[in-house]
């Protein structure tokens, strides 16, 4: 029972981390809606040319919206957000250029596609500066990639931990039945014959630990759902934590069984070579 629980907890740790990363990726999928490309136009681009180009951009499949902002609208919005009142009116002329704000569709709102679009717009004759309002999303994705790499390393370490715990448990079982093993060897029992019940026990321990890990992950998600709802309610949004799918449940179970089998095989092979009938 102790081995079941210990190995189940160990398997549940990388599994829980995987579930958190999956939910983090699900959350960022919706945040790409706030990604925008801002094109600041050159001063010699007329209103007619700008309007024609905006209509052309609206027809492109990469963009969900294309909004033209005149220099006057840009100045008014800047004054409102900066809280400067009418101070900028003393400048005599409007220093802000016209701009086009593009909102990409979710399909094209990826880092690679957006960088490609920016490169195209930077060489366009109408564009003075092309700016990608994507830095915060890029930093978030970079953090998720770091977490995914760390999760891979931790998963490897946890797998080794399971092998050692499983191996130690099987080793104790072998020592407990050492006399029986010596007797079987004396009457001609092969290593494969002696090893088989220990492999069955490794599979049983690994499979049971996998089931315990699945239950632990489900409990963690159930406990965290209310705090997550409270957090997202502050942003007038709602998010439901996604648990393991049926296929992922099967994967956890298979991983537990494989780790149990491998751990039992390694230890029994090593110990049976050392046990010699006296």
C-alpha positions as MATLAB code, in Angstrom:
seq = 'XXXXXXXXXXXXXXXXXXXXXXXXXXXXXXXXXXXXXXXXXXXXXXXXXXXXXXXXXXXXXXXXXXXXXXXXXXXXXXXXXXXXXXXXXXXXXXXXXXXXXXXXXXXXXXXXXXXXXXXXXXXXXXXXXXXXXXXXXXXXXXXXXXXXXXXXXXXXXXXXXXXXXXXXXXXXXXXXXXXXXXXXXXXXXXXXXXXXXXXXXXXXXXXXXXXXXXXXXXXXXXXXXXXXXXXXXXXXXXXXXXXXXXXXXXXXXXXXXXXXXXXXXXXXXXXXXXXXXX';
ca = [
       0.000    0.000    0.000;
       2.841    2.386    0.839;
       4.497    1.676   -2.513;
       1.198    2.245   -4.327;
       0.759    5.652   -2.681;
       4.376    6.802   -3.038;
       4.626    5.899   -6.718;
       1.148    7.300   -7.360;
       2.187   10.653   -5.871;
       5.403   10.677   -7.882;
       3.535    9.993  -11.147;
       0.882   12.595  -10.270;
       3.452   15.420  -10.015;
       4.530   15.576  -13.688;
       0.971   14.725  -14.721;
      -0.362   17.723  -12.777;
       2.318   19.939  -14.304;
       1.296   18.726  -17.764;
      -2.355   19.548  -17.034;
      -1.429   23.055  -15.851;
       0.600   23.689  -19.027;
      -2.287   22.432  -21.151;
      -4.633   24.864  -19.441;
      -2.104   27.686  -19.802;
      -1.941   27.068  -23.551;
      -5.747   26.999  -23.682;
      -5.902   30.379  -21.942;
      -3.360   32.001  -24.274;
      -5.327   30.857  -27.325;
      -8.010   33.368  -26.399;
      -5.519   36.127  -25.625;
      -4.332   36.273  -29.205;
      -7.537   38.207  -29.924;
      -5.839   41.220  -28.321;
      -2.823   41.031  -30.628;
      -2.702   43.890  -33.102;
      -0.474   45.249  -35.845;
      -0.251   49.025  -36.097;
       0.901   50.555  -39.372;
       1.995   54.210  -39.150;
       1.625   55.726  -42.617;
       3.924   58.174  -44.327;
       2.904   61.828  -44.436;
       2.558   61.849  -48.232;
      -0.065   59.054  -48.251;
      -3.401   60.681  -49.067;
      -6.712   59.854  -47.400;
      -7.976   58.270  -50.626;
      -4.962   55.944  -50.888;
      -5.309   55.029  -47.215;
      -9.012   54.222  -47.608;
      -8.399   52.056  -50.676;
      -5.622   50.155  -48.913;
      -7.770   49.603  -45.803;
     -10.507   48.116  -47.987;
      -7.936   45.802  -49.555;
      -6.646   44.723  -46.141;
     -10.187   43.932  -44.987;
     -10.496   41.450  -47.838;
      -7.391   39.512  -46.792;
      -7.973   36.258  -44.904;
      -5.207   37.009  -42.405;
      -7.124   39.857  -40.754;
     -10.325   39.936  -38.815;
     -10.511   43.745  -38.689;
      -8.752   46.703  -40.294;
      -9.402   50.154  -38.800;
      -8.112   53.438  -40.206;
      -7.182   56.122  -37.669;
      -6.712   59.627  -39.031;
      -4.106   61.978  -37.502;
      -6.930   63.958  -35.871;
      -8.443   60.817  -34.300;
      -5.005   59.703  -33.125;
      -4.326   63.064  -31.493;
      -7.724   63.093  -29.771;
      -7.215   59.580  -28.436;
      -3.695   60.394  -27.263;
      -4.881   63.483  -25.409;
      -7.632   61.496  -23.747;
      -5.377   58.633  -22.629;
      -2.422   60.805  -21.653;
      -4.599   63.166  -19.637;
      -2.982   66.288  -21.131;
      -6.176   68.090  -21.972;
      -5.658   70.722  -24.667;
      -1.932   71.185  -24.090;
      -1.037   69.604  -27.427;
      -3.200   72.169  -29.237;
      -0.388   74.703  -28.748;
       1.900   72.748  -31.061;
       0.367   74.428  -34.095;
       0.413   71.241  -36.218;
      -0.483   67.658  -35.563;
       2.715   65.593  -35.224;
       0.948   62.238  -35.375;
       0.713   60.282  -38.630;
      -2.286   58.368  -39.872;
      -2.400   54.752  -38.809;
      -4.066   51.472  -39.637;
      -4.766   48.990  -36.837;
      -4.999   45.374  -37.971;
      -6.408   42.546  -35.863;
      -5.277   39.143  -37.169;
      -7.554   36.143  -37.122;
      -6.875   33.514  -34.489;
      -5.508   31.144  -37.138;
      -2.802   33.617  -38.148;
      -2.141   35.070  -34.679;
       1.022   33.058  -34.164;
       4.494   34.429  -33.617;
       5.848   33.105  -36.914;
       2.944   34.385  -39.034;
       2.915   37.791  -37.363;
       6.645   38.259  -37.849;
       6.206   37.415  -41.532;
       3.431   39.999  -41.874;
       5.513   42.649  -40.106;
       8.409   42.010  -42.502;
       6.062   42.475  -45.464;
       4.570   45.718  -44.151;
       7.945   47.232  -43.277;
       8.843   47.273  -46.980;
       5.464   48.607  -48.141;
       5.714   52.070  -49.782;
       2.849   53.493  -47.657;
       4.284   52.405  -44.306;
       6.660   54.484  -42.225;
       6.741   52.170  -39.170;
       5.116   48.765  -38.588;
       4.624   47.947  -34.917;
       3.556   44.617  -33.457;
       1.606   44.831  -30.197;
       2.662   41.326  -29.357;
       5.506   41.652  -26.896;
       3.530   40.607  -23.839;
       2.142   37.524  -25.591;
       5.635   36.625  -26.807;
       6.989   36.836  -23.284;
       4.146   34.677  -22.024;
       4.782   32.048  -24.693;
       8.503   32.123  -23.883;
       7.681   31.495  -20.222;
       5.417   28.596  -21.205;
       8.177   27.112  -23.383;
      10.603   27.326  -20.457;
       8.010   25.635  -18.252;
       7.511   22.902  -20.851;
      11.252   22.259  -21.003;
      11.442   22.170  -17.227;
       8.466   19.817  -17.152;
      10.284   17.454  -19.503;
      13.362   17.401  -17.281;
      11.271   16.897  -14.137;
       9.314   14.115  -15.821;
      12.574   12.289  -16.547;
      13.691   12.709  -12.927;
      10.330   11.501  -11.616;
      10.490    8.491  -13.945;
      13.898    7.584  -12.526;
      12.473    8.004   -9.034;
       9.661    5.585   -9.847;
      12.179    3.065  -11.191;
      14.274    3.264   -8.027;
      11.267    2.996   -5.690;
       9.825    0.144   -7.717;
      13.193   -1.575   -7.892;
      13.737   -1.283   -4.161;
      10.284   -2.739   -3.455;
      10.864   -5.695   -5.786;
      14.350   -6.208   -4.307;
      12.854   -6.505   -0.827;
      10.344   -9.029   -2.150;
      13.171  -11.028   -3.729;
      15.145  -11.033   -0.458;
      12.036  -12.119    1.420;
      11.728  -15.161   -0.875;
      15.421  -15.861   -1.330;
      15.179  -19.444   -0.001;
      12.369  -20.300   -2.403;
      14.364  -18.826   -5.285;
      17.421  -20.885   -4.343;
      15.269  -24.019   -4.184;
      13.747  -23.343   -7.617;
      17.224  -22.877   -9.046;
      18.332  -26.196   -7.535;
      15.550  -28.081   -9.297;
      16.289  -26.402  -12.642;
      14.061  -23.323  -12.631;
      15.186  -20.715  -15.164;
      15.610  -17.012  -14.484;
      12.646  -16.286  -16.736;
      10.430  -18.605  -14.718;
      11.546  -17.028  -11.414;
      11.320  -13.491  -12.783;
       7.757  -13.787  -14.105;
       5.783  -13.316  -10.827;
       7.930  -10.311   -9.912;
       7.189   -8.775  -13.297;
       3.487   -9.334  -12.650;
       3.882   -7.568   -9.319;
       5.719   -4.657  -10.999;
       2.897   -4.281  -13.521;
       0.336   -4.413  -10.717;
       2.181   -1.798   -8.670;
       2.708    0.482  -11.687;
      -0.880    0.205  -12.884;
      -2.266    0.819   -9.402;
       0.039    3.818   -8.989;
      -1.196    5.183  -12.318;
      -4.801    4.968  -11.105;
      -3.863    6.746   -7.868;
      -2.104    9.480   -9.903;
      -5.239    9.997  -12.019;
      -7.371   10.334   -8.884;
      -4.901   12.811   -7.319;
      -4.902   14.999  -10.442;
      -8.713   14.999  -10.539;
      -8.863   16.054   -6.871;
      -6.334   18.861   -7.447;
      -8.357   20.221  -10.378;
     -11.576   20.044   -8.374;
      -9.988   21.955   -5.486;
      -8.502   24.636   -7.766;
     -11.615   25.268   -9.883;
     -13.284   27.673   -7.410;
     -10.135   29.816   -6.884;
      -9.686   29.955  -10.674;
     -13.314   31.083  -11.074;
     -12.748   33.806   -8.471;
      -9.597   34.960  -10.285;
     -11.210   35.163  -13.712;
     -14.311   36.848  -12.308;
     -12.080   39.840  -11.524;
     -11.556   40.179  -15.286;
     -15.231   39.528  -16.088;
     -14.319   36.211  -17.682;
     -14.779   32.545  -16.993;
     -12.442   29.620  -17.477;
     -13.007   25.949  -16.735;
      -9.928   23.903  -15.980;
      -9.452   21.077  -18.449;
      -8.570   17.713  -16.994;
      -7.133   14.627  -18.620;
      -8.881   13.193  -21.644;
      -9.714    9.497  -21.948;
      -6.626    8.963  -24.091;
      -4.452   10.822  -21.578;
      -5.881    8.708  -18.748;
      -4.847    5.647  -20.729;
      -1.382    7.141  -21.296;
      -0.830    7.693  -17.558;
      -1.917    4.135  -16.854;
       0.363    2.705  -19.549;
       3.326    4.780  -18.321;
       2.794    3.467  -14.796;
       2.625   -0.116  -16.041;
       5.764    0.282  -18.184;
       7.736    1.858  -15.344;
       6.655   -0.942  -13.031;
       7.605   -3.613  -15.550;
      10.990   -2.045  -16.383;
      11.865   -1.491  -12.717;
      10.953   -5.065  -11.822;
      12.843   -6.508  -14.798;
      16.038   -4.584  -14.066;
      16.122   -5.510  -10.384;
      15.192   -9.172  -10.803;
      17.721   -9.629  -13.592;
      20.444   -8.083  -11.458;
      19.550   -9.932   -8.244;
      18.957  -13.361   -9.796;
      22.483  -13.333  -11.193;
      23.801  -12.818   -7.655;
      21.691  -15.467   -5.929;
      23.422  -18.849   -6.085;
      22.146  -21.993   -4.399;
      24.448  -23.139   -1.582;
];
